[in-house]
Coordinates of N, CA and C in Angstrom, one line a residue:
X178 N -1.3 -18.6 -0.7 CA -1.2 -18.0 0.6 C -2.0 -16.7 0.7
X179 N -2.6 -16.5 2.2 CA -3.0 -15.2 2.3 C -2.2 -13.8 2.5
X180 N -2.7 -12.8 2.1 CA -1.9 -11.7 1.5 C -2.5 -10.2 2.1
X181 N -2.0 -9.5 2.5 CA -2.8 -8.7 3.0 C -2.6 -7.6 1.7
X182 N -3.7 -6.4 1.6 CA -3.6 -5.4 0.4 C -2.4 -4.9 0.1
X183 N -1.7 -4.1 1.7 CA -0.5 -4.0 1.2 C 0.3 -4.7 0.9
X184 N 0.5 -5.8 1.0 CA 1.2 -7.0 0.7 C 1.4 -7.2 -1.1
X185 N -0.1 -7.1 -1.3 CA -0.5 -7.4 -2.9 C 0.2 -6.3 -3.7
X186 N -0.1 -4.7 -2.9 CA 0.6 -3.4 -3.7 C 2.1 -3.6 -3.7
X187 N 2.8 -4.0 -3.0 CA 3.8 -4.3 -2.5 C 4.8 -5.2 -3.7
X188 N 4.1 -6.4 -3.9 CA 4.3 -7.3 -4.4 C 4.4 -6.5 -6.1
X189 N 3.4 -5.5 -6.5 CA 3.3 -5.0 -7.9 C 4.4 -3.6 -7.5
X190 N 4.7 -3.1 -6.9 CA 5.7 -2.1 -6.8 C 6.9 -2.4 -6.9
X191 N 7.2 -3.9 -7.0 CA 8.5 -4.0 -7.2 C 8.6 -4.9 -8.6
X192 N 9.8 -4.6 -9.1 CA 9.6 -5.4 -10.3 C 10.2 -6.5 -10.2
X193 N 9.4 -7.9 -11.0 CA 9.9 -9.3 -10.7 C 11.1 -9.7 -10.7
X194 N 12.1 -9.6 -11.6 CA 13.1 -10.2 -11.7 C 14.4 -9.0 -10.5
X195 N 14.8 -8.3 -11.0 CA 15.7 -7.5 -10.0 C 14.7 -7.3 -8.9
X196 N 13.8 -6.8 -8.7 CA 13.5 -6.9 -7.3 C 13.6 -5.5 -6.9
X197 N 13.3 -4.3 -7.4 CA 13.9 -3.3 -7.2 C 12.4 -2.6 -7.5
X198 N 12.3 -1.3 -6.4 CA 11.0 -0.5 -6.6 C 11.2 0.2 -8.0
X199 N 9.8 0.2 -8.4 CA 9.0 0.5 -9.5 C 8.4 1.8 -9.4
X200 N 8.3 2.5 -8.4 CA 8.3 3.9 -7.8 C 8.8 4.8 -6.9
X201 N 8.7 5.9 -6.5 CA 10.0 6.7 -5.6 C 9.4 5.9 -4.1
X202 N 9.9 6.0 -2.7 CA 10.0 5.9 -1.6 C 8.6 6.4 -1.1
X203 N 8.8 7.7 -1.7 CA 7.8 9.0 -1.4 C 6.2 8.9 -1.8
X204 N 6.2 7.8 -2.8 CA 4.8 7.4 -3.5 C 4.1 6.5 -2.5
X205 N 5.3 5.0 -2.4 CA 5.3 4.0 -2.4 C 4.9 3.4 -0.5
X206 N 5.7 5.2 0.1 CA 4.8 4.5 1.8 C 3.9 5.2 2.3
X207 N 3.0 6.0 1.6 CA 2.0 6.6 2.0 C 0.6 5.2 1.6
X208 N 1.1 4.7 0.1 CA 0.3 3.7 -0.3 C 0.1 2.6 0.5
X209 N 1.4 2.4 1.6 CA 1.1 1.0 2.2 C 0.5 1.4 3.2
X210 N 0.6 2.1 4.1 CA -0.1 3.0 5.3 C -1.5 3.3 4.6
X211 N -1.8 3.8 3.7 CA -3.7 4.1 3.2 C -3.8 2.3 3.0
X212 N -3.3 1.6 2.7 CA -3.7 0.0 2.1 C -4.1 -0.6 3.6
X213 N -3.2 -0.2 4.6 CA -3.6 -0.8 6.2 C -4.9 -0.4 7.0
X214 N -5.1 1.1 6.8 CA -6.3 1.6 6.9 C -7.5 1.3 6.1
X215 N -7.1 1.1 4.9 CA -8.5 0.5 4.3 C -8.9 -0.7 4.7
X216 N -7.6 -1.5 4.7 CA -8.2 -2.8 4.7 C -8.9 -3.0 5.9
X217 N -8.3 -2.3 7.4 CA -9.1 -2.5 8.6 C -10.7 -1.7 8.4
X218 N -10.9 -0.8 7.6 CA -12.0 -0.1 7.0 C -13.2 -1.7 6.8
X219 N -12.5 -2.4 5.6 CA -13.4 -3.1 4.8 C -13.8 -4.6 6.1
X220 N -12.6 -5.0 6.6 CA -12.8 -5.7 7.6 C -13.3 -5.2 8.7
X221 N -14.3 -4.4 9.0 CA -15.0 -3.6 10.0 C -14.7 -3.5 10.8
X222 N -13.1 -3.2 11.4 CA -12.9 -2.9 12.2 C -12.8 -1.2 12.9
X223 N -12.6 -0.5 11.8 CA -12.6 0.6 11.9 C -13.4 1.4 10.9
X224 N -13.8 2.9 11.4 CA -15.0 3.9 10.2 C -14.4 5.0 10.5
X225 N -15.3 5.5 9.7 CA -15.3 7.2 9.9 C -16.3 7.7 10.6
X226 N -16.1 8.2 11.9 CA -17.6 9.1 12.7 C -17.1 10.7 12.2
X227 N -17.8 11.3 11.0 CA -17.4 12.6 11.0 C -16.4 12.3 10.2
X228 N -15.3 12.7 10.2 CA -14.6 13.1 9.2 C -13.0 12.0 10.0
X229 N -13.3 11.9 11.3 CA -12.3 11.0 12.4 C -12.3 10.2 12.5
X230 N -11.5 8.8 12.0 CA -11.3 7.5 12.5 C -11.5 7.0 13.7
X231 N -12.3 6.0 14.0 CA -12.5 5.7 14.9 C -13.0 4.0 15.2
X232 N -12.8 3.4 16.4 CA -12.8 1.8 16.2 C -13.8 1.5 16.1
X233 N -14.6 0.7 15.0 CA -15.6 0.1 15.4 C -16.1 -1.2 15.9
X234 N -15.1 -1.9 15.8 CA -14.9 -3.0 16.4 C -13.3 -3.9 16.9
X235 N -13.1 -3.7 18.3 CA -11.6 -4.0 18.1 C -11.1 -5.6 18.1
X236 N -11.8 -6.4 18.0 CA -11.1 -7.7 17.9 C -10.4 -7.8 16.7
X237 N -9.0 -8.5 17.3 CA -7.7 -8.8 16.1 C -8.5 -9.5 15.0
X238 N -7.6 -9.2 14.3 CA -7.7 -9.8 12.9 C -6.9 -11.2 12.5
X239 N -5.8 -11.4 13.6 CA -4.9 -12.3 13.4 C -3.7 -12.2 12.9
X240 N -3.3 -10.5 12.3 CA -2.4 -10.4 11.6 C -1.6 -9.2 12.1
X241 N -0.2 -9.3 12.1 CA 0.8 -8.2 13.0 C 0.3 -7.4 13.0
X242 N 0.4 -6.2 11.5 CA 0.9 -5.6 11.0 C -0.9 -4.8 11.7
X243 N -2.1 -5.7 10.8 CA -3.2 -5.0 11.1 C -3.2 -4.5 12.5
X244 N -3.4 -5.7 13.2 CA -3.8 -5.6 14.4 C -2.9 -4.9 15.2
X245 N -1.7 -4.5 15.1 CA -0.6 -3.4 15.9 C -1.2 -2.2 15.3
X246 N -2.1 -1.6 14.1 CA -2.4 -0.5 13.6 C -3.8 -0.4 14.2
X247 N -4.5 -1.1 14.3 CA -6.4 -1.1 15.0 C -5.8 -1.3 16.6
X248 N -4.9 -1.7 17.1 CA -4.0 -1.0 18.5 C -3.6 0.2 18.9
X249 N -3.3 0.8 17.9 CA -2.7 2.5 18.2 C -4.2 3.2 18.2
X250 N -4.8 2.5 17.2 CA -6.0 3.7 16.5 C -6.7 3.8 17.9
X251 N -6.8 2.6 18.8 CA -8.0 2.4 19.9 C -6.9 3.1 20.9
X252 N -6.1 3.5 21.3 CA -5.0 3.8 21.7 C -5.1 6.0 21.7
X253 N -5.1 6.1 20.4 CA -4.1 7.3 20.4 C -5.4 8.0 19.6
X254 N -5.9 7.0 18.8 CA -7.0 7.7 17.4 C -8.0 8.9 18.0
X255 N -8.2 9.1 19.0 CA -9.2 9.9 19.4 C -9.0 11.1 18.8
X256 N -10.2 11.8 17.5 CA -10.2 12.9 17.2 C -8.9 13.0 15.8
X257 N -8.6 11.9 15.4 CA -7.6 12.0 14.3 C -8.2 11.4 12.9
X258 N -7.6 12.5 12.0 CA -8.5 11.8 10.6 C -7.7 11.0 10.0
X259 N -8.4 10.8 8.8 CA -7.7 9.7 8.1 C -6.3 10.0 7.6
X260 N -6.1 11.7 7.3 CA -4.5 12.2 6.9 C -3.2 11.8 7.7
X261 N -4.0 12.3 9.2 CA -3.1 12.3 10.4 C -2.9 10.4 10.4
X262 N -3.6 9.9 10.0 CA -2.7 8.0 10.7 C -2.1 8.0 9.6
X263 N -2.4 8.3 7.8 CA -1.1 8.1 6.7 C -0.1 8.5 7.3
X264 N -0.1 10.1 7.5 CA 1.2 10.3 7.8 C 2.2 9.6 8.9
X265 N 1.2 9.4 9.9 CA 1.7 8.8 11.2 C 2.5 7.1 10.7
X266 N 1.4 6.6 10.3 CA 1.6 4.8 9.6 C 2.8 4.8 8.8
X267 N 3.5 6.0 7.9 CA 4.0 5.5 6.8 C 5.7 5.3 7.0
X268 N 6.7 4.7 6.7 CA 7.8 4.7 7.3 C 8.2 3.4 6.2
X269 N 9.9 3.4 6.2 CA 10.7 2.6 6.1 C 10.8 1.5 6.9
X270 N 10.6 1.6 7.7 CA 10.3 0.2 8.6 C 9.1 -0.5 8.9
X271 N 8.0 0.0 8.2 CA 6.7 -0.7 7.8 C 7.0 -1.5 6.8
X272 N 7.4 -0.7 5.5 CA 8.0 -1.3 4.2 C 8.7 -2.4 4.7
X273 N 9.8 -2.3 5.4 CA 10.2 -3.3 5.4 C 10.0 -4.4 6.3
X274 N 9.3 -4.4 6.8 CA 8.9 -5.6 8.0 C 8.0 -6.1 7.0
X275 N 7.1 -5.7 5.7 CA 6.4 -6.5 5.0 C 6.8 -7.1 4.1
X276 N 8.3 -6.3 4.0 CA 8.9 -7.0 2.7 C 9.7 -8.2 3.3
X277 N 10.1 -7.9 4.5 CA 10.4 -9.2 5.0 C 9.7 -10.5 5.7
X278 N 8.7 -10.0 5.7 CA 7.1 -10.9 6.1 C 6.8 -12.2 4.7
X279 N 7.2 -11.2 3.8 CA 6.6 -12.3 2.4 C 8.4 -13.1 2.1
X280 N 9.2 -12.1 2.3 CA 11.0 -13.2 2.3 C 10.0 -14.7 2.7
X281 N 9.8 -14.3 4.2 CA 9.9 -15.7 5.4 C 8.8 -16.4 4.9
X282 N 7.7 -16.0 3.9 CA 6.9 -16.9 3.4 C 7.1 -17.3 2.3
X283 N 8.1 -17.5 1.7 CA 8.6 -17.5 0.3 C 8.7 -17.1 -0.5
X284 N 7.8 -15.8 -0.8 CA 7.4 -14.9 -2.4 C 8.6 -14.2 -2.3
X285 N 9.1 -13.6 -1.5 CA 10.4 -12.9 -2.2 C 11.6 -13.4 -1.7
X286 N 12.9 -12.9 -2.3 CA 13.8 -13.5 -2.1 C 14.4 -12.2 -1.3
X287 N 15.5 -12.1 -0.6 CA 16.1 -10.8 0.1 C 17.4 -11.2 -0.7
X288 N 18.0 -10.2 -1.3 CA 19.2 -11.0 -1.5 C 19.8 -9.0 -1.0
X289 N 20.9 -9.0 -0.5 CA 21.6 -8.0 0.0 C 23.0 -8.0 -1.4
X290 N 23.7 -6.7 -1.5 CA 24.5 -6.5 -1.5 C 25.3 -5.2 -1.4
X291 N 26.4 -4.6 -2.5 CA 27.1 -3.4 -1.5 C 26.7 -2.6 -3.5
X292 N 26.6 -0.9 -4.0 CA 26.9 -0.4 -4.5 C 28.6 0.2 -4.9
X293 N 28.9 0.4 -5.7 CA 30.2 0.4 -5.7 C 30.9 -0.3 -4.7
X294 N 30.3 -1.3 -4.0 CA 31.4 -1.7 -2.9 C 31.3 -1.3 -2.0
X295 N 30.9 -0.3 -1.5 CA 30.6 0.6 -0.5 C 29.0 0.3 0.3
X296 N 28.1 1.2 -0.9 CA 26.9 1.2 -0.1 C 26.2 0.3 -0.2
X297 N 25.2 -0.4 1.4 CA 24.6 -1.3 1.1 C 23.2 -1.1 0.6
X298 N 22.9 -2.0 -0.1 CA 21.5 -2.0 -0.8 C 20.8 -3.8 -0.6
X299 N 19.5 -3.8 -1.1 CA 18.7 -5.2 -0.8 C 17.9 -4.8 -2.2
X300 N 18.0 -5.9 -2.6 CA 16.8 -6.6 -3.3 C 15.8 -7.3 -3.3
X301 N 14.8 -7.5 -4.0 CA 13.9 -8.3 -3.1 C 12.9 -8.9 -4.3
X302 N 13.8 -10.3 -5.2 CA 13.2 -10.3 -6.3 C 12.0 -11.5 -5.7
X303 N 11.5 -11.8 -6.9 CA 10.3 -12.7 -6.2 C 10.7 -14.6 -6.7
X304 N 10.3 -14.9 -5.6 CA 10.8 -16.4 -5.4 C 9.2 -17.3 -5.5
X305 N 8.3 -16.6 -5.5 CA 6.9 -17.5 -5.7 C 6.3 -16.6 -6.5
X306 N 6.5 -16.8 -8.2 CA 5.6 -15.5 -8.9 C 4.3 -15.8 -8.9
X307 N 4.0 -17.0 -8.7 CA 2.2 -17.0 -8.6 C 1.2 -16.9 -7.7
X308 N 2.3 -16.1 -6.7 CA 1.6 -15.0 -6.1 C 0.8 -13.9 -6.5
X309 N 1.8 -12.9 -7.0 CA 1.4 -11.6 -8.0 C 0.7 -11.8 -8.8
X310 N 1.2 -13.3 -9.2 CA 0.4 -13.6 -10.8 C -1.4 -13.6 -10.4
X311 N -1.5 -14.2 -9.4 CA -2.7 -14.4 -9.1 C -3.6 -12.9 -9.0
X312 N -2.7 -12.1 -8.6 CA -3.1 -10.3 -8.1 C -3.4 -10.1 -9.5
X313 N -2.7 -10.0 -10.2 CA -2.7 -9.5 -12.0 C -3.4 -10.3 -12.1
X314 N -4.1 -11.1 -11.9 CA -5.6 -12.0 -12.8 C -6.5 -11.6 -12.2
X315 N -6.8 -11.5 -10.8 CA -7.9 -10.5 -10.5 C -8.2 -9.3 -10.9
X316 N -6.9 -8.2 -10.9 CA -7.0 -7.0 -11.3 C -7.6 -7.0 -12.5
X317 N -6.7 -7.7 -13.6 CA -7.1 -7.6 -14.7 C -8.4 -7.9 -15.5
X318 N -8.9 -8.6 -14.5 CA -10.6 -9.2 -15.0 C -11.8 -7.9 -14.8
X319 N -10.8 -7.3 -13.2 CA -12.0 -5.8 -12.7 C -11.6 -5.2 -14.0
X320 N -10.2 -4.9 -14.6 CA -10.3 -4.0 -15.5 C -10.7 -4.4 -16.8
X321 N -11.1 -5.5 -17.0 CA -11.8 -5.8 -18.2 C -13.4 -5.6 -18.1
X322 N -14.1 -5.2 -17.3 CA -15.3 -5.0 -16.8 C -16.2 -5.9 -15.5
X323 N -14.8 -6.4 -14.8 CA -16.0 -7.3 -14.1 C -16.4 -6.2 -12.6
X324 N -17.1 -6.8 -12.2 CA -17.9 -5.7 -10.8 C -17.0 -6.0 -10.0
X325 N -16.2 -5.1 -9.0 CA -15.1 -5.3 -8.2 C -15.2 -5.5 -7.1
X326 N -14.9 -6.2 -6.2 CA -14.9 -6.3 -4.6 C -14.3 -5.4 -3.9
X327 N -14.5 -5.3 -3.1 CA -13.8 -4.2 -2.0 C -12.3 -4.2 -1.9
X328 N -11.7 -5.5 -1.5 CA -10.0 -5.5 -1.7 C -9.6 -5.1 -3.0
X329 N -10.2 -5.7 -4.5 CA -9.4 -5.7 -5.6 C -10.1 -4.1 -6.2
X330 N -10.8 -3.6 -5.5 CA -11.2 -1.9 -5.7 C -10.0 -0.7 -5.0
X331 N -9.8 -1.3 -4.1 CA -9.0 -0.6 -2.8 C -7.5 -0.8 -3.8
X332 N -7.0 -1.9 -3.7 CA -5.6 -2.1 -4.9 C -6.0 -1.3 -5.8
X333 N -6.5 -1.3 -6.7 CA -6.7 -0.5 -8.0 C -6.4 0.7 -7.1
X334 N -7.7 1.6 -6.8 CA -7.2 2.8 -6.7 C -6.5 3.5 -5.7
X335 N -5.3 2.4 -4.8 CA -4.1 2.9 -4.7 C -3.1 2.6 -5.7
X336 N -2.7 1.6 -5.9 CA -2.3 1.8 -7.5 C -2.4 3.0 -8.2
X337 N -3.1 3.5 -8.4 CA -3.4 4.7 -9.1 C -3.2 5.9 -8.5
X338 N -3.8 6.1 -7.3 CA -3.0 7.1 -6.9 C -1.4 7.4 -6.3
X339 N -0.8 5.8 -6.7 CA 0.3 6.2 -6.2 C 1.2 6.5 -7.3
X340 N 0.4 6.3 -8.7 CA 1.0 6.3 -10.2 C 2.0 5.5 -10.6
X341 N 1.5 3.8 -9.8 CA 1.7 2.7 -10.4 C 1.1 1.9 -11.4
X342 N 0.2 2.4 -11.2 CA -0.7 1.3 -12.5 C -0.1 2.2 -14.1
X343 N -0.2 3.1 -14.3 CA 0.5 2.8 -15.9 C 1.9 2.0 -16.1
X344 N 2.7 1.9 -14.9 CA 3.9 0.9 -14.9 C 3.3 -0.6 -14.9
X345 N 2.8 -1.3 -14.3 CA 2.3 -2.2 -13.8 C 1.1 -2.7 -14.9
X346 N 0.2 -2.1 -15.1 CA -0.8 -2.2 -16.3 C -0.7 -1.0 -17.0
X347 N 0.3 -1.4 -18.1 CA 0.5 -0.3 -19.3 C -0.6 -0.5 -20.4
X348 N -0.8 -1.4 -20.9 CA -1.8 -1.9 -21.6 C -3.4 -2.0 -21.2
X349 N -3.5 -1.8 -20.0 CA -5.6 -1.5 -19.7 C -5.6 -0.1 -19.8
X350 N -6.8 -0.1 -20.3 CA -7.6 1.3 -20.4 C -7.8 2.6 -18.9
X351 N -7.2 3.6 -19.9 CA -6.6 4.5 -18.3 C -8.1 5.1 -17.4
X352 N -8.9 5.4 -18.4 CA -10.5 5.5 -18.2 C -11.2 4.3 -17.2
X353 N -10.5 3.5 -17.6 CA -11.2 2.0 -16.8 C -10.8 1.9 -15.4
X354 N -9.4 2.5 -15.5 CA -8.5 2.3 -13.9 C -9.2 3.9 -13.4
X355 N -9.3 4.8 -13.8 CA -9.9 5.9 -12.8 C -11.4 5.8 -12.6
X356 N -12.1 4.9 -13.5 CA -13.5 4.7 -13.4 C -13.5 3.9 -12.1
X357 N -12.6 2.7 -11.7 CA -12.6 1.8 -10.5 C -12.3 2.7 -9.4
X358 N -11.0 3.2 -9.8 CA -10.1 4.5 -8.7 C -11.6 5.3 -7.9
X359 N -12.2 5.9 -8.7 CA -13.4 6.9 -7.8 C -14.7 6.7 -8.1
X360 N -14.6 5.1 -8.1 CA -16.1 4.3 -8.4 C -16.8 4.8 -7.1
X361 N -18.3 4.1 -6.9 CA -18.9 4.2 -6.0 C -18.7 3.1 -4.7
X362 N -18.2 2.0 -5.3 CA -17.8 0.5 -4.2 C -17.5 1.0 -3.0
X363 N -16.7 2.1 -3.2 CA -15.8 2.4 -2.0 C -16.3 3.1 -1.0
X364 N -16.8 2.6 0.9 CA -17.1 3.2 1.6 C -16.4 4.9 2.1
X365 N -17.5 5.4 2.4 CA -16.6 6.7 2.5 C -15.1 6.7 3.1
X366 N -15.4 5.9 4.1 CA -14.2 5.7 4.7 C -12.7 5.3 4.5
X367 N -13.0 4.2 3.3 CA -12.2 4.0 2.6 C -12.0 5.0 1.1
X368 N -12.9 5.7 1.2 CA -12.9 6.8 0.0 C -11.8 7.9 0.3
X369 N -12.1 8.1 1.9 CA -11.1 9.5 2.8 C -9.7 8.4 2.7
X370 N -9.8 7.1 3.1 CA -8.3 7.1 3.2 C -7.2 7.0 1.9
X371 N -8.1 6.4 0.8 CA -7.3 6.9 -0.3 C -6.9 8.1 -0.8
X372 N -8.0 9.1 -0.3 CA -7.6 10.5 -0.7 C -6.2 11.2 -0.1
X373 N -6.5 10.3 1.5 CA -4.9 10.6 1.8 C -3.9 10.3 1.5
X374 N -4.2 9.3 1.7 CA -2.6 8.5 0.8 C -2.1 9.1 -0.5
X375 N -2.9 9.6 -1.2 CA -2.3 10.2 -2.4 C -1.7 11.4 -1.7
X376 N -2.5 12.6 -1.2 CA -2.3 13.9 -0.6 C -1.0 13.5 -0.3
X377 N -0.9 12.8 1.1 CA 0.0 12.6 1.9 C 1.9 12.0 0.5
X378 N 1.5 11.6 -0.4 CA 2.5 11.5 -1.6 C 2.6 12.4 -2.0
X379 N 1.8 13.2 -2.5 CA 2.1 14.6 -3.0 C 3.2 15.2 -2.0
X380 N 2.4 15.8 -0.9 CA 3.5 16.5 0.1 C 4.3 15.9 0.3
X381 N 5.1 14.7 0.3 CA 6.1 13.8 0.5 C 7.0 14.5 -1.1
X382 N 6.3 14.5 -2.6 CA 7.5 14.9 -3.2 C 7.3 16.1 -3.5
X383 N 6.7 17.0 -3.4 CA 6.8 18.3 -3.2 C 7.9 18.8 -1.8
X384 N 7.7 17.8 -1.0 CA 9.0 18.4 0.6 C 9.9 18.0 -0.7
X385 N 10.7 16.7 -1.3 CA 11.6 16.9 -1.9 C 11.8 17.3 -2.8
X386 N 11.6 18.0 -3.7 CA 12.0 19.0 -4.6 C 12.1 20.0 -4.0
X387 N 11.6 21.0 -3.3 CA 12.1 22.2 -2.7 C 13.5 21.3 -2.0
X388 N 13.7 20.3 -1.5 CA 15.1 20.5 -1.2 C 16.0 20.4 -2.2
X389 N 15.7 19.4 -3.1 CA 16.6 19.1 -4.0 C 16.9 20.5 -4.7
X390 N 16.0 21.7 -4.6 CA 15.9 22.7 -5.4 C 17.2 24.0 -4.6
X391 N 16.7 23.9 -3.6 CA 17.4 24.8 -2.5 C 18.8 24.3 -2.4
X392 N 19.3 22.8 -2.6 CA 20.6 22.3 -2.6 C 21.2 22.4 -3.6
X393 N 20.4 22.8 -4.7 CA 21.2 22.9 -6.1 C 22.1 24.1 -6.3

């Protein structure tokens, strides 16, 4: 099946069997919000004029998630960089409309239950691994030296900046994943939107530790 980037990051941020994230909240939705911008980046739908997002071409793509985001941009984007749509894009309810996008196509499973009885929680182990599996065979070939494409470039270096790939690929060379991370493949555009997405993590756990700090 087809998969969109965040989809694929998505799929490697959780771990197979329990189904449970593989990184904080705080890492993990800035990365799917930069993955939606890039991807409409690579699918030419959108660039950078200047330093500001802007449409370059607005016909749908076919897909919700994109085409409700290349909707706002033609909408609202006037004069907004690439920072301002992470932060705008990124949400618990993105996450989860994707995580339940892949349920309804079979790769993951949703299974619900309660914490002590009480609080509710979801899992979301995977029910079609050769899915992922297929993600981890591409990846792993760019990181063995092959020349990267634009999508399996874009995964890598959010992966990386969201400081999933040492979880996820423990074993490839850390030199090889930052050589991909701030290779040249990557249009500027998609260059600015990964820079945000990390930024935009940062500030996400930097706000929480000063609370957690101030509450102590």
């Amino acid at each position: 099946m087809t998969v969109t980037i965040a989809e694929e990051f998505l799929l490697l941020a959780y771990s197979e069997d329990e189904g449970r994230q593989l990184i904080s909240t705080m890492q993990l939705d800035p990365a799917l919000a930069g993955a939606i911008l890039a991807e409409l980046v690579i699918a030419g739908r959108v660039e950078l004029s200047g330093k500001k997002v802007t449409i370059k071409d607005p016909a749908p793509l076919g897909d919700d998630e994109l085409d409700a985001t290349l909707a706002r941009i033609a909408e609202y984007g006037k004069n907004r960089d690439a920072s301002w749509w992470v932060q705008r894009l990124q949400s618990g309810k993105l996450r989860g409309r994707l995580l339940s996008r892949l349920a309804r196509a079979g790769v993951l499973n949703e299974e619900r239950g309660k914490v002590l009885g009480i609080f509710p929680t979801t899992r979301w182990p995977e029910a079609h691994p050769g899915v992922e599996a297929d993600i981890r065979e591409r990846v792993s070939a760019v990181l063995a030296g092959a020349e990267p494409d634009a999508r399996t470039g874009v995964l890598i270096a959010i992966t990386h900046a969201a400081k999933l790939d040492r979880k996820v690929f423990p074993a490839e060379s850390r030199a090889r994943v930052k050589e991909i991370a701030k290779g040249d493949w990557a249009a500027n555009a998609v260059a600015q939107t990964i820079k945000a997405m990390a930024a935009a993590g940062a500030i996400a756990a930097t706000g929480a530790a000063v609370t957690i700090s101030a509450g102590s």
